[in-house]
mmCIF file of C-alpha atoms in Angstrom:
data_model
loop_
_atom_site.group_PDB
_atom_site.id
_atom_site.type_symbol
_atom_site.label_atom_id
_atom_site.label_comp_id
_atom_site.label_asym_id
_atom_site.label_seq_id
_atom_site.Cartn_x
_atom_site.Cartn_y
_atom_site.Cartn_z
ATOM 1 C CA MET A 1 -6.568 -68.937 9.637
ATOM 2 C CA THR A 2 -4.681 -65.656 9.491
ATOM 3 C CA MET A 3 -6.484 -62.456 9.041
ATOM 4 C CA THR A 4 -4.873 -59.305 7.689
ATOM 5 C CA LEU A 5 -6.499 -56.217 9.120
ATOM 6 C CA TRP A 6 -5.006 -53.672 6.771
ATOM 7 C CA ARG A 7 -2.266 -53.829 4.266
ATOM 8 C CA SER A 8 -0.941 -50.939 2.286
ATOM 9 C CA ARG A 9 -0.362 -51.228 -1.427
ATOM 10 C CA TYR A 10 2.820 -49.234 -1.021
ATOM 11 C CA PRO A 11 5.968 -50.242 0.800
ATOM 12 C CA ARG A 12 6.549 -48.601 4.145
ATOM 13 C CA ASN A 13 9.502 -46.497 3.095
ATOM 14 C CA VAL A 14 7.517 -44.551 0.459
ATOM 15 C CA TYR A 15 5.899 -42.306 3.107
ATOM 16 C CA PRO A 16 8.125 -39.475 4.340
ATOM 17 C CA SER A 17 9.511 -39.771 7.818
ATOM 18 C CA SER A 18 8.357 -37.396 10.515
ATOM 19 C CA ARG A 19 11.707 -35.560 10.329
ATOM 20 C CA LEU A 20 11.285 -34.971 6.629
ATOM 21 C CA ARG A 21 7.717 -33.767 7.126
ATOM 22 C CA SER A 22 8.867 -31.352 9.848
ATOM 23 C CA LEU A 23 11.638 -30.005 7.627
ATOM 24 C CA LEU A 24 9.199 -29.542 4.738
ATOM 25 C CA LEU A 25 6.700 -27.731 6.987
ATOM 26 C CA LEU A 26 9.433 -25.472 8.361
ATOM 27 C CA SER A 27 10.621 -24.639 4.832
ATOM 28 C CA ILE A 28 7.121 -23.744 3.662
ATOM 29 C CA THR A 29 6.508 -21.597 6.757
ATOM 30 C CA THR A 30 9.811 -19.757 6.279
ATOM 31 C CA PHE A 31 9.036 -19.135 2.613
ATOM 32 C CA LEU A 32 5.568 -17.754 3.354
ATOM 33 C CA THR A 33 6.931 -15.521 6.127
ATOM 34 C CA ALA A 34 9.610 -14.157 3.784
ATOM 35 C CA CYS A 35 6.939 -13.286 1.187
ATOM 36 C CA GLN A 36 4.953 -10.985 3.500
ATOM 37 C CA SER A 37 4.961 -7.302 2.745
ATOM 38 C CA TYR A 38 6.513 -4.767 5.061
ATOM 39 C CA ILE A 39 5.863 -1.068 5.542
ATOM 40 C CA ARG A 40 8.438 1.042 3.758
ATOM 41 C CA SER A 41 7.061 4.502 4.566
ATOM 42 C CA THR A 42 4.011 6.379 5.819
ATOM 43 C CA GLU A 43 2.766 9.891 5.135
ATOM 44 C CA SER A 44 0.019 11.587 7.113
ATOM 45 C CA SER A 45 -2.409 14.255 5.918
ATOM 46 C CA GLN A 46 -2.131 17.745 7.447
ATOM 47 C CA ASN A 47 -5.123 17.196 9.715
ATOM 48 C CA GLY A 48 -4.057 13.660 10.713
ATOM 49 C CA GLN A 49 -7.310 12.104 9.484
ATOM 50 C CA PHE A 50 -5.758 10.066 6.653
ATOM 51 C CA CYS A 51 -2.570 8.155 6.023
ATOM 52 C CA ILE A 52 -0.703 6.954 2.925
ATOM 53 C CA VAL A 53 1.157 3.680 3.541
ATOM 54 C CA VAL A 54 3.730 2.334 1.094
ATOM 55 C CA ARG A 55 4.251 -1.423 1.398
ATOM 56 C CA SER A 56 7.038 -3.337 -0.273
ATOM 57 C CA TYR A 57 7.065 -7.005 -1.220
ATOM 58 C CA PRO A 58 10.435 -8.704 -0.789
ATOM 59 C CA MET A 59 12.331 -9.875 -3.839
ATOM 60 C CA LEU A 60 13.414 -13.468 -3.318
ATOM 61 C CA ILE A 61 16.132 -13.189 -5.952
ATOM 62 C CA ALA A 62 17.936 -9.879 -6.499
ATOM 63 C CA MET A 63 21.350 -8.822 -7.673
ATOM 64 C CA PRO A 64 23.354 -6.239 -5.701
ATOM 65 C CA GLY A 65 21.807 -2.799 -6.108
ATOM 66 C CA GLN A 66 18.314 -4.060 -6.966
ATOM 67 C CA GLY A 67 16.866 -3.874 -3.449
ATOM 68 C CA SER A 68 14.785 -0.784 -4.171
ATOM 69 C CA ASP A 69 13.395 -2.311 -7.362
ATOM 70 C CA ALA A 70 10.991 -4.415 -5.295
ATOM 71 C CA PRO A 71 7.285 -4.267 -6.206
ATOM 72 C CA GLY A 72 4.778 -2.867 -3.769
ATOM 73 C CA GLU A 73 1.561 -1.003 -3.229
ATOM 74 C CA VAL A 74 0.343 2.363 -1.981
ATOM 75 C CA ASN A 75 -2.711 2.399 0.276
ATOM 76 C CA LEU A 76 -4.842 5.213 1.686
ATOM 77 C CA TYR A 77 -6.263 4.614 5.174
ATOM 78 C CA ASP A 78 -8.546 6.602 7.447
ATOM 79 C CA MET A 79 -8.202 6.980 11.229
ATOM 80 C CA THR A 80 -10.057 3.740 11.905
ATOM 81 C CA GLY A 81 -7.572 1.763 9.803
ATOM 82 C CA GLN A 82 -10.019 1.150 6.966
ATOM 83 C CA LYS A 83 -8.400 0.976 3.532
ATOM 84 C CA LEU A 84 -10.010 3.554 1.255
ATOM 85 C CA GLU A 85 -7.882 3.368 -1.919
ATOM 86 C CA SER A 86 -5.025 1.291 -3.285
ATOM 87 C CA ALA A 87 -2.587 1.335 -6.220
ATOM 88 C CA SER A 88 0.124 -1.104 -7.295
ATOM 89 C CA LEU A 89 3.732 -0.152 -7.884
ATOM 90 C CA GLU A 90 6.072 -2.013 -10.208
ATOM 91 C CA MET A 91 8.986 -0.613 -8.219
ATOM 92 C CA VAL A 92 8.584 0.991 -4.801
ATOM 93 C CA GLN A 93 11.236 3.575 -5.620
ATOM 94 C CA LEU A 94 8.806 5.092 -8.168
ATOM 95 C CA PHE A 95 6.613 6.482 -5.362
ATOM 96 C CA GLU A 96 7.402 10.185 -5.122
ATOM 97 C CA GLY A 97 5.006 11.270 -2.391
ATOM 98 C CA ALA A 98 1.529 12.655 -2.036
ATOM 99 C CA THR A 99 0.043 16.132 -2.351
ATOM 100 C CA TRP A 100 -2.801 16.705 0.075
ATOM 101 C CA ALA A 101 -5.772 18.995 -0.522
ATOM 102 C CA THR A 102 -8.888 19.475 1.590
ATOM 103 C CA ASN A 103 -11.013 16.934 -0.307
ATOM 104 C CA GLN A 104 -8.483 14.900 -2.320
ATOM 105 C CA VAL A 105 -4.969 13.526 -2.380
ATOM 106 C CA MET A 106 -2.790 13.241 -5.469
ATOM 107 C CA VAL A 107 -0.418 10.277 -5.266
ATOM 108 C CA ASP A 108 2.645 10.493 -7.524
ATOM 109 C CA LEU A 109 3.445 6.965 -8.659
ATOM 110 C CA GLY A 110 6.343 8.014 -10.864
ATOM 111 C CA LEU A 111 4.880 7.283 -14.278
ATOM 112 C CA ASN A 112 1.368 8.466 -13.451
ATOM 113 C CA VAL A 113 -0.505 10.434 -10.803
ATOM 114 C CA GLU A 114 -3.587 9.020 -9.095
ATOM 115 C CA THR A 115 -6.173 11.381 -7.614
ATOM 116 C CA TRP A 116 -8.195 9.953 -4.757
ATOM 117 C CA GLN A 117 -11.215 11.693 -3.282
ATOM 118 C CA LEU A 118 -11.233 11.946 0.495
ATOM 119 C CA PRO A 119 -14.423 11.400 2.475
ATOM 120 C CA GLN A 120 -15.726 14.284 4.557
ATOM 121 C CA GLU A 121 -13.656 14.986 7.651
ATOM 122 C CA GLN A 122 -14.569 12.910 10.618
ATOM 123 C CA GLU A 123 -15.086 14.755 13.885
ATOM 124 C CA ASN A 124 -12.320 14.223 16.402
ATOM 125 C CA GLN A 125 -13.947 12.483 19.308
ATOM 126 C CA PRO A 126 -11.769 12.171 22.409
ATOM 127 C CA ASP A 127 -11.581 8.376 22.604
ATOM 128 C CA SER A 128 -8.491 6.982 24.287
ATOM 129 C CA ARG A 129 -8.605 3.822 22.173
ATOM 130 C CA GLU A 130 -8.295 5.720 18.882
ATOM 131 C CA PRO A 131 -4.866 7.008 17.854
ATOM 132 C CA SER A 132 -4.449 10.771 17.545
ATOM 133 C CA ASP A 133 -3.016 10.429 14.024
ATOM 134 C CA ALA A 134 -4.034 8.024 11.248
ATOM 135 C CA CYS A 135 -0.416 6.877 10.742
ATOM 136 C CA THR A 136 0.228 6.057 14.415
ATOM 137 C CA ARG A 137 -0.879 2.416 14.132
ATOM 138 C CA PHE A 138 1.285 1.898 11.041
ATOM 139 C CA GLU A 139 4.334 3.541 12.619
ATOM 140 C CA LEU A 140 4.018 1.094 15.514
ATOM 141 C CA GLU A 141 3.782 -1.826 13.077
ATOM 142 C CA LYS A 142 6.770 -0.496 11.134
ATOM 143 C CA SER A 143 8.977 -0.234 14.234
ATOM 144 C CA SER A 144 8.215 -3.755 15.461
#
């Protein structure tokens, strides 16, 4: 009497080999890494309390000369790194800078201008763990 413990309905060669699985996993990882945004530029407020960060998303397919046509986003951060405001950009090259005032910032997105209200100024507390400028942490990320 022979007893079959387990028998697959599919032939053995239907399942991908471990090499094929590794190659597939490596391809997916590379694709996801290539799709991450990167910091294109930063702009700090006069008092250093706030920072505008422009991030660009890579274009997987682009013709020569279209590199700056990549989509992106503009974010406003405070000194703690908390995102306060955000706006999307169809093309990163449309961002034309920010105009800072005491209680607001006007962000020129090319086709329109967004006005973001700034929270009240935070008191500068001498804490060695906090950066002296809101853009410092993003400049470090940009250079790495």
